[in-house]
mmCIF file of N, CA and C in Angstrom:
data_model
loop_
_atom_site.group_PDB
_atom_site.id
_atom_site.type_symbol
_atom_site.label_atom_id
_atom_site.label_comp_id
_atom_site.label_asym_id
_atom_site.label_seq_id
_atom_site.Cartn_x
_atom_site.Cartn_y
_atom_site.Cartn_z
ATOM 1 N N MET A 1 -12.921 13.654 -16.411
ATOM 2 C CA MET A 1 -13.226 13.357 -15.022
ATOM 3 C C MET A 1 -12.791 11.940 -14.646
ATOM 4 N N GLU A 2 -12.951 10.991 -15.542
ATOM 5 C CA GLU A 2 -12.533 9.619 -15.283
ATOM 6 C C GLU A 2 -11.073 9.575 -14.844
ATOM 7 N N HIS A 3 -10.232 10.281 -15.600
ATOM 8 C CA HIS A 3 -8.801 10.248 -15.310
ATOM 9 C C HIS A 3 -8.507 10.776 -13.903
ATOM 10 N N SER A 4 -9.125 11.886 -13.515
ATOM 11 C CA SER A 4 -8.837 12.451 -12.204
ATOM 12 C C SER A 4 -9.342 11.538 -11.089
ATOM 13 N N THR A 5 -10.449 10.842 -11.306
ATOM 14 C CA THR A 5 -10.924 9.894 -10.310
ATOM 15 C C THR A 5 -9.916 8.770 -10.158
ATOM 16 N N PHE A 6 -9.409 8.266 -11.269
ATOM 17 C CA PHE A 6 -8.402 7.214 -11.223
ATOM 18 C C PHE A 6 -7.161 7.711 -10.482
ATOM 19 N N THR A 7 -6.748 8.925 -10.765
ATOM 20 C CA THR A 7 -5.584 9.489 -10.097
ATOM 21 C C THR A 7 -5.812 9.560 -8.592
ATOM 22 N N LEU A 8 -7.014 9.962 -8.174
ATOM 23 C CA LEU A 8 -7.312 10.018 -6.748
ATOM 24 C C LEU A 8 -7.250 8.634 -6.107
ATOM 25 N N ASP A 9 -7.593 7.595 -6.856
ATOM 26 C CA ASP A 9 -7.486 6.244 -6.325
ATOM 27 C C ASP A 9 -6.030 5.875 -6.076
ATOM 28 N N ILE A 10 -5.128 6.462 -6.850
ATOM 29 C CA ILE A 10 -3.703 6.183 -6.705
ATOM 30 C C ILE A 10 -3.108 7.024 -5.578
ATOM 31 N N PHE A 11 -3.431 8.322 -5.563
ATOM 32 C CA PHE A 11 -2.843 9.242 -4.586
ATOM 33 C C PHE A 11 -3.755 10.447 -4.425
ATOM 34 N N ASP A 12 -4.190 10.696 -3.209
ATOM 35 C CA ASP A 12 -5.048 11.839 -2.914
ATOM 36 C C ASP A 12 -4.223 12.855 -2.117
ATOM 37 N N ARG A 13 -3.627 13.785 -2.852
ATOM 38 C CA ARG A 13 -2.732 14.770 -2.229
ATOM 39 C C ARG A 13 -3.431 15.586 -1.140
ATOM 40 N N THR A 14 -4.668 15.972 -1.385
ATOM 41 C CA THR A 14 -5.405 16.773 -0.403
ATOM 42 C C THR A 14 -5.593 15.998 0.894
ATOM 43 N N LEU A 15 -5.997 14.748 0.766
ATOM 44 C CA LEU A 15 -6.170 13.907 1.951
ATOM 45 C C LEU A 15 -4.830 13.690 2.650
ATOM 46 N N ALA A 16 -3.801 13.386 1.876
ATOM 47 C CA ALA A 16 -2.475 13.151 2.451
ATOM 48 C C ALA A 16 -1.992 14.378 3.218
ATOM 49 N N LEU A 17 -2.176 15.553 2.635
ATOM 50 C CA LEU A 17 -1.777 16.787 3.325
ATOM 51 C C LEU A 17 -2.590 17.004 4.596
ATOM 52 N N SER A 18 -3.869 16.675 4.543
ATOM 53 C CA SER A 18 -4.707 16.862 5.726
ATOM 54 C C SER A 18 -4.251 15.960 6.867
ATOM 55 N N ARG A 19 -3.698 14.815 6.535
ATOM 56 C CA ARG A 19 -3.231 13.872 7.565
ATOM 57 C C ARG A 19 -1.975 14.354 8.274
ATOM 58 N N VAL A 20 -1.278 15.309 7.662
ATOM 59 C CA VAL A 20 -0.062 15.863 8.286
ATOM 60 C C VAL A 20 -0.251 17.342 8.619
ATOM 61 N N GLY A 21 -1.485 17.747 8.804
ATOM 62 C CA GLY A 21 -1.778 19.124 9.202
ATOM 63 C C GLY A 21 -1.375 20.146 8.154
ATOM 64 N N GLY A 22 -1.370 19.754 6.885
ATOM 65 C CA GLY A 22 -1.033 20.680 5.807
ATOM 66 C C GLY A 22 0.458 20.910 5.621
ATOM 67 N N ASP A 23 1.278 20.183 6.338
ATOM 68 C CA ASP A 23 2.737 20.359 6.286
ATOM 69 C C ASP A 23 3.326 19.563 5.114
ATOM 70 N N ALA A 24 3.577 20.262 4.014
ATOM 71 C CA ALA A 24 4.072 19.603 2.795
ATOM 72 C C ALA A 24 5.442 18.959 3.011
ATOM 73 N N GLU A 25 6.292 19.586 3.818
ATOM 74 C CA GLU A 25 7.622 19.010 4.084
ATOM 75 C C GLU A 25 7.510 17.710 4.863
ATOM 76 N N LEU A 26 6.605 17.679 5.841
ATOM 77 C CA LEU A 26 6.400 16.461 6.610
ATOM 78 C C LEU A 26 5.845 15.357 5.708
ATOM 79 N N LEU A 27 4.925 15.710 4.822
ATOM 80 C CA LEU A 27 4.386 14.732 3.884
ATOM 81 C C LEU A 27 5.502 14.164 3.014
ATOM 82 N N LYS A 28 6.390 15.037 2.562
ATOM 83 C CA LYS A 28 7.514 14.589 1.738
ATOM 84 C C LYS A 28 8.404 13.625 2.519
ATOM 85 N N GLU A 29 8.675 13.938 3.791
ATOM 86 C CA GLU A 29 9.501 13.066 4.632
ATOM 87 C C GLU A 29 8.853 11.700 4.806
ATOM 88 N N ILE A 30 7.542 11.701 5.076
ATOM 89 C CA ILE A 30 6.813 10.446 5.260
ATOM 90 C C ILE A 30 6.836 9.640 3.963
ATOM 91 N N ALA A 31 6.664 10.331 2.834
ATOM 92 C CA ALA A 31 6.689 9.661 1.533
ATOM 93 C C ALA A 31 8.058 9.038 1.281
ATOM 94 N N LEU A 32 9.124 9.767 1.580
ATOM 95 C CA LEU A 32 10.475 9.233 1.378
ATOM 96 C C LEU A 32 10.727 8.011 2.251
ATOM 97 N N LEU A 33 10.283 8.067 3.501
ATOM 98 C CA LEU A 33 10.430 6.912 4.386
ATOM 99 C C LEU A 33 9.659 5.711 3.843
ATOM 100 N N PHE A 34 8.445 5.970 3.377
ATOM 101 C CA PHE A 34 7.642 4.892 2.815
ATOM 102 C C PHE A 34 8.335 4.287 1.598
ATOM 103 N N LEU A 35 8.851 5.141 0.714
ATOM 104 C CA LEU A 35 9.520 4.655 -0.497
ATOM 105 C C LEU A 35 10.736 3.795 -0.155
ATOM 106 N N GLU A 36 11.414 4.128 0.946
ATOM 107 C CA GLU A 36 12.561 3.328 1.386
ATOM 108 C C GLU A 36 12.125 2.006 1.993
ATOM 109 N N ASP A 37 11.005 2.026 2.722
ATOM 110 C CA ASP A 37 10.593 0.866 3.526
ATOM 111 C C ASP A 37 9.693 -0.132 2.817
ATOM 112 N N TYR A 38 8.866 0.343 1.888
ATOM 113 C CA TYR A 38 7.860 -0.584 1.366
ATOM 114 C C TYR A 38 8.430 -1.778 0.581
ATOM 115 N N PRO A 39 9.589 -1.657 -0.095
ATOM 116 C CA PRO A 39 10.112 -2.865 -0.764
ATOM 117 C C PRO A 39 10.372 -4.008 0.233
ATOM 118 N N GLN A 40 10.853 -3.667 1.415
ATOM 119 C CA GLN A 40 11.081 -4.692 2.444
ATOM 120 C C GLN A 40 9.740 -5.271 2.905
ATOM 121 N N SER A 41 8.740 -4.444 3.047
ATOM 122 C CA SER A 41 7.414 -4.932 3.438
ATOM 123 C C SER A 41 6.856 -5.881 2.385
ATOM 124 N N LEU A 42 7.079 -5.552 1.118
ATOM 125 C CA LEU A 42 6.631 -6.438 0.040
ATOM 126 C C LEU A 42 7.387 -7.765 0.068
ATOM 127 N N ARG A 43 8.698 -7.695 0.340
ATOM 128 C CA ARG A 43 9.495 -8.929 0.443
ATOM 129 C C ARG A 43 8.947 -9.810 1.563
ATOM 130 N N GLU A 44 8.650 -9.185 2.683
ATOM 131 C CA GLU A 44 8.080 -9.906 3.827
ATOM 132 C C GLU A 44 6.769 -10.583 3.429
ATOM 133 N N LEU A 45 5.946 -9.854 2.694
ATOM 134 C CA LEU A 45 4.663 -10.393 2.244
ATOM 135 C C LEU A 45 4.879 -11.575 1.289
ATOM 136 N N HIS A 46 5.820 -11.420 0.362
ATOM 137 C CA HIS A 46 6.150 -12.513 -0.564
ATOM 138 C C HIS A 46 6.604 -13.753 0.203
ATOM 139 N N GLU A 47 7.495 -13.552 1.176
ATOM 140 C CA GLU A 47 8.019 -14.676 1.954
ATOM 141 C C GLU A 47 6.906 -15.360 2.739
ATOM 142 N N ALA A 48 6.021 -14.564 3.325
ATOM 143 C CA ALA A 48 4.911 -15.126 4.098
ATOM 144 C C ALA A 48 3.974 -15.933 3.201
ATOM 145 N N ILE A 49 3.729 -15.418 2.002
ATOM 146 C CA ILE A 49 2.863 -16.126 1.060
ATOM 147 C C ILE A 49 3.525 -17.432 0.618
ATOM 148 N N GLU A 50 4.822 -17.362 0.308
ATOM 149 C CA GLU A 50 5.546 -18.579 -0.093
ATOM 150 C C GLU A 50 5.517 -19.631 1.008
ATOM 151 N N ALA A 51 5.587 -19.159 2.262
ATOM 152 C CA ALA A 51 5.580 -20.079 3.401
ATOM 153 C C ALA A 51 4.157 -20.516 3.765
ATOM 154 N N GLY A 52 3.154 -19.852 3.190
ATOM 155 C CA GLY A 52 1.774 -20.172 3.535
ATOM 156 C C GLY A 52 1.420 -19.781 4.960
ATOM 157 N N ASP A 53 2.130 -18.779 5.490
ATOM 158 C CA ASP A 53 1.969 -18.332 6.876
ATOM 159 C C ASP A 53 0.887 -17.245 6.948
ATOM 160 N N ALA A 54 -0.327 -17.651 7.229
ATOM 161 C CA ALA A 54 -1.475 -16.736 7.198
ATOM 162 C C ALA A 54 -1.319 -15.579 8.185
ATOM 163 N N LYS A 55 -0.800 -15.863 9.379
ATOM 164 C CA LYS A 55 -0.627 -14.797 10.389
ATOM 165 C C LYS A 55 0.369 -13.745 9.904
ATOM 166 N N ARG A 56 1.472 -14.197 9.347
ATOM 167 C CA ARG A 56 2.482 -13.266 8.813
ATOM 168 C C ARG A 56 1.922 -12.480 7.642
ATOM 169 N N ILE A 57 1.138 -13.144 6.804
ATOM 170 C CA ILE A 57 0.502 -12.455 5.673
ATOM 171 C C ILE A 57 -0.398 -11.350 6.196
ATOM 172 N N GLU A 58 -1.225 -11.693 7.177
ATOM 173 C CA GLU A 58 -2.138 -10.704 7.758
ATOM 174 C C GLU A 58 -1.370 -9.512 8.327
ATOM 175 N N ARG A 59 -0.324 -9.789 9.084
ATOM 176 C CA ARG A 59 0.464 -8.738 9.741
ATOM 177 C C ARG A 59 1.169 -7.840 8.718
ATOM 178 N N ALA A 60 1.792 -8.453 7.717
ATOM 179 C CA ALA A 60 2.517 -7.675 6.703
ATOM 180 C C ALA A 60 1.561 -6.822 5.880
ATOM 181 N N ALA A 61 0.435 -7.397 5.502
ATOM 182 C CA ALA A 61 -0.546 -6.646 4.711
ATOM 183 C C ALA A 61 -1.153 -5.521 5.537
ATOM 184 N N HIS A 62 -1.385 -5.776 6.805
ATOM 185 C CA HIS A 62 -1.945 -4.740 7.686
ATOM 186 C C HIS A 62 -0.991 -3.543 7.775
ATOM 187 N N GLY A 63 0.289 -3.819 7.922
ATOM 188 C CA GLY A 63 1.282 -2.745 7.990
ATOM 189 C C GLY A 63 1.320 -1.917 6.715
ATOM 190 N N LEU A 64 1.308 -2.598 5.585
ATOM 191 C CA LEU A 64 1.311 -1.886 4.301
ATOM 192 C C LEU A 64 0.036 -1.066 4.136
ATOM 193 N N LYS A 65 -1.091 -1.641 4.522
ATOM 194 C CA LYS A 65 -2.374 -0.933 4.415
ATOM 195 C C LYS A 65 -2.328 0.373 5.203
ATOM 196 N N GLY A 66 -1.798 0.308 6.417
ATOM 197 C CA GLY A 66 -1.696 1.514 7.239
ATOM 198 C C GLY A 66 -0.796 2.561 6.605
ATOM 199 N N SER A 67 0.307 2.115 6.055
ATOM 200 C CA SER A 67 1.246 3.049 5.425
ATOM 201 C C SER A 67 0.644 3.741 4.209
ATOM 202 N N VAL A 68 0.028 2.980 3.317
ATOM 203 C CA VAL A 68 -0.495 3.589 2.095
ATOM 204 C C VAL A 68 -1.749 4.410 2.360
ATOM 205 N N SER A 69 -2.442 4.116 3.464
ATOM 206 C CA SER A 69 -3.642 4.911 3.778
ATOM 207 C C SER A 69 -3.268 6.362 4.075
ATOM 208 N N ASN A 70 -2.037 6.597 4.524
ATOM 209 C CA ASN A 70 -1.570 7.974 4.762
ATOM 210 C C ASN A 70 -1.616 8.819 3.497
ATOM 211 N N PHE A 71 -1.552 8.167 2.347
ATOM 212 C CA PHE A 71 -1.497 8.882 1.076
ATOM 213 C C PHE A 71 -2.835 8.858 0.335
ATOM 214 N N GLY A 72 -3.872 8.369 1.009
ATOM 215 C CA GLY A 72 -5.172 8.298 0.357
ATOM 216 C C GLY A 72 -5.137 7.427 -0.889
ATOM 217 N N ALA A 73 -4.276 6.432 -0.877
ATOM 218 C CA ALA A 73 -4.080 5.553 -2.038
ATOM 219 C C ALA A 73 -5.102 4.417 -1.967
ATOM 220 N N ARG A 74 -6.322 4.732 -2.361
ATOM 221 C CA ARG A 74 -7.437 3.817 -2.157
ATOM 222 C C ARG A 74 -7.234 2.452 -2.806
ATOM 223 N N THR A 75 -6.724 2.412 -4.014
ATOM 224 C CA THR A 75 -6.529 1.136 -4.705
ATOM 225 C C THR A 75 -5.536 0.260 -3.939
ATOM 226 N N ALA A 76 -4.442 0.842 -3.492
ATOM 227 C CA ALA A 76 -3.441 0.087 -2.731
ATOM 228 C C ALA A 76 -3.996 -0.342 -1.375
ATOM 229 N N VAL A 77 -4.744 0.545 -0.723
ATOM 230 C CA VAL A 77 -5.344 0.210 0.572
ATOM 231 C C VAL A 77 -6.292 -0.973 0.415
ATOM 232 N N GLU A 78 -7.144 -0.918 -0.617
ATOM 233 C CA GLU A 78 -8.106 -1.999 -0.837
ATOM 234 C C GLU A 78 -7.412 -3.324 -1.128
ATOM 235 N N ALA A 79 -6.333 -3.284 -1.911
ATOM 236 C CA ALA A 79 -5.589 -4.509 -2.225
ATOM 237 C C ALA A 79 -4.935 -5.073 -0.961
ATOM 238 N N ALA A 80 -4.317 -4.223 -0.163
ATOM 239 C CA ALA A 80 -3.679 -4.677 1.078
ATOM 240 C C ALA A 80 -4.726 -5.217 2.053
ATOM 241 N N TYR A 81 -5.869 -4.559 2.112
ATOM 242 C CA TYR A 81 -6.940 -5.010 3.002
ATOM 243 C C TYR A 81 -7.442 -6.396 2.583
ATOM 244 N N ARG A 82 -7.555 -6.589 1.290
ATOM 245 C CA ARG A 82 -7.999 -7.898 0.782
ATOM 246 C C ARG A 82 -7.029 -8.991 1.221
ATOM 247 N N ILE A 83 -5.735 -8.721 1.094
ATOM 248 C CA ILE A 83 -4.720 -9.700 1.503
ATOM 249 C C ILE A 83 -4.768 -9.910 3.018
ATOM 250 N N GLU A 84 -4.893 -8.820 3.761
ATOM 251 C CA GLU A 84 -4.972 -8.907 5.225
ATOM 252 C C GLU A 84 -6.157 -9.787 5.640
ATOM 253 N N THR A 85 -7.296 -9.566 5.016
ATOM 254 C CA THR A 85 -8.505 -10.324 5.325
ATOM 255 C C THR A 85 -8.329 -11.806 4.994
ATOM 256 N N MET A 86 -7.678 -12.080 3.871
ATOM 257 C CA MET A 86 -7.416 -13.468 3.490
ATOM 258 C C MET A 86 -6.529 -14.148 4.531
ATOM 259 N N GLY A 87 -5.518 -13.431 4.987
ATOM 260 C CA GLY A 87 -4.632 -13.980 6.013
ATOM 261 C C GLY A 87 -5.372 -14.231 7.315
ATOM 262 N N ARG A 88 -6.188 -13.261 7.724
ATOM 263 C CA ARG A 88 -6.934 -13.391 8.975
ATOM 264 C C ARG A 88 -7.871 -14.603 8.919
ATOM 265 N N ALA A 89 -8.524 -14.785 7.772
ATOM 266 C CA ALA A 89 -9.476 -15.888 7.608
ATOM 267 C C ALA A 89 -8.775 -17.211 7.272
ATOM 268 N N GLN A 90 -7.454 -17.149 7.062
ATOM 269 C CA GLN A 90 -6.665 -18.311 6.645
ATOM 270 C C GLN A 90 -7.229 -18.929 5.369
ATOM 271 N N GLN A 91 -7.685 -18.059 4.483
ATOM 272 C CA GLN A 91 -8.207 -18.448 3.171
ATOM 273 C C GLN A 91 -7.275 -17.831 2.128
ATOM 274 N N LEU A 92 -6.254 -18.548 1.739
ATOM 275 C CA LEU A 92 -5.199 -17.986 0.900
ATOM 276 C C LEU A 92 -5.387 -18.233 -0.591
ATOM 277 N N THR A 93 -6.502 -18.817 -0.978
ATOM 278 C CA THR A 93 -6.781 -19.024 -2.394
ATOM 279 C C THR A 93 -6.921 -17.669 -3.071
ATOM 280 N N GLY A 94 -6.096 -17.419 -4.077
ATOM 281 C CA GLY A 94 -6.147 -16.149 -4.799
ATOM 282 C C GLY A 94 -5.272 -15.061 -4.207
ATOM 283 N N VAL A 95 -4.508 -15.397 -3.170
ATOM 284 C CA VAL A 95 -3.680 -14.364 -2.535
ATOM 285 C C VAL A 95 -2.602 -13.845 -3.485
ATOM 286 N N GLU A 96 -2.113 -14.700 -4.390
ATOM 287 C CA GLU A 96 -1.079 -14.256 -5.337
ATOM 288 C C GLU A 96 -1.624 -13.187 -6.280
ATOM 289 N N SER A 97 -2.863 -13.357 -6.742
ATOM 290 C CA SER A 97 -3.426 -12.336 -7.640
ATOM 291 C C SER A 97 -3.700 -11.045 -6.878
ATOM 292 N N ALA A 98 -4.086 -11.157 -5.613
ATOM 293 C CA ALA A 98 -4.284 -9.959 -4.791
ATOM 294 C C ALA A 98 -2.953 -9.243 -4.584
ATOM 295 N N LEU A 99 -1.890 -10.019 -4.426
ATOM 296 C CA LEU A 99 -0.556 -9.438 -4.268
ATOM 297 C C LEU A 99 -0.135 -8.711 -5.543
ATOM 298 N N ARG A 100 -0.412 -9.293 -6.701
ATOM 299 C CA ARG A 100 -0.076 -8.606 -7.963
ATOM 300 C C ARG A 100 -0.843 -7.296 -8.086
ATOM 301 N N MET A 101 -2.104 -7.282 -7.659
ATOM 302 C CA MET A 101 -2.895 -6.052 -7.684
ATOM 303 C C MET A 101 -2.269 -4.995 -6.762
ATOM 304 N N LEU A 102 -1.826 -5.426 -5.588
ATOM 305 C CA LEU A 102 -1.173 -4.513 -4.650
ATOM 306 C C LEU A 102 0.123 -3.977 -5.250
ATOM 307 N N GLU A 103 0.897 -4.837 -5.867
ATOM 308 C CA GLU A 103 2.162 -4.403 -6.467
ATOM 309 C C GLU A 103 1.922 -3.392 -7.588
ATOM 310 N N ARG A 104 0.901 -3.609 -8.400
ATOM 311 C CA ARG A 104 0.575 -2.637 -9.463
ATOM 312 C C ARG A 104 0.153 -1.299 -8.856
ATOM 313 N N ALA A 105 -0.641 -1.344 -7.795
ATOM 314 C CA ALA A 105 -1.094 -0.112 -7.146
ATOM 315 C C ALA A 105 0.090 0.647 -6.542
ATOM 316 N N LEU A 106 1.014 -0.076 -5.928
ATOM 317 C CA LEU A 106 2.202 0.571 -5.341
ATOM 318 C C LEU A 106 3.106 1.137 -6.433
ATOM 319 N N ALA A 107 3.228 0.428 -7.546
ATOM 320 C CA ALA A 107 4.037 0.924 -8.666
ATOM 321 C C ALA A 107 3.428 2.209 -9.231
ATOM 322 N N ALA A 108 2.111 2.295 -9.256
ATOM 323 C CA ALA A 108 1.444 3.507 -9.744
ATOM 324 C C ALA A 108 1.583 4.648 -8.739
ATOM 325 N N LEU A 109 1.616 4.323 -7.456
ATOM 326 C CA LEU A 109 1.751 5.335 -6.397
ATOM 327 C C LEU A 109 3.149 5.928 -6.358
ATOM 328 N N ARG A 110 4.147 5.115 -6.582
ATOM 329 C CA ARG A 110 5.553 5.521 -6.433
ATOM 330 C C ARG A 110 5.901 6.852 -7.107
ATOM 331 N N PRO A 111 5.612 7.038 -8.406
ATOM 332 C CA PRO A 111 6.000 8.311 -9.032
ATOM 333 C C PRO A 111 5.296 9.529 -8.412
ATOM 334 N N ASN A 112 4.078 9.330 -7.914
ATOM 335 C CA ASN A 112 3.389 10.441 -7.247
ATOM 336 C C ASN A 112 4.119 10.843 -5.969
ATOM 337 N N LEU A 113 4.598 9.876 -5.242
ATOM 338 C CA LEU A 113 5.319 10.175 -4.000
ATOM 339 C C LEU A 113 6.708 10.733 -4.291
ATOM 340 N N GLU A 114 7.347 10.214 -5.320
ATOM 341 C CA GLU A 114 8.681 10.720 -5.681
ATOM 342 C C GLU A 114 8.610 12.179 -6.125
ATOM 343 N N ALA A 115 7.458 12.604 -6.649
ATOM 344 C CA ALA A 115 7.310 13.962 -7.162
ATOM 345 C C ALA A 115 7.038 14.990 -6.062
ATOM 346 N N LEU A 116 6.841 14.534 -4.826
ATOM 347 C CA LEU A 116 6.500 15.476 -3.757
ATOM 348 C C LEU A 116 7.618 16.423 -3.410
#
C-alpha cells in the first residue's frame, strides 16, 4: 500500500482523467504539451531565482503548479506551491532546496506522462 500511495503522489491517473472528462486521448495531448513546455518553465524559475526576482519566482511557480495539478501530481504541486508562496512573501531563504524538490517530483512524474 505504501508504494501505491507514493505513486499517487507522483501521478493520479484517475484524477487526471476526471479533469478531461475521461478522454484518454485528450489527457495524452495535455501530457505531451506539458512535457514539451515544462523545461522552459523550469528555466524561467531558475533565472528568476538567480536574479532574486520574487515576483517572477511567484509567477513561474504558479504556472507550474497549475500545470502539474492537472495530473494530480501532489508532490510536484506542493513543491511548486511552496516556491510560489516564498516568492509572494519575498522570503527566498531555502528556495533552492524547494526548487530541487520540485525538480525531483517532475523527474518522477515524467515517465508516467510519457507512458500515457
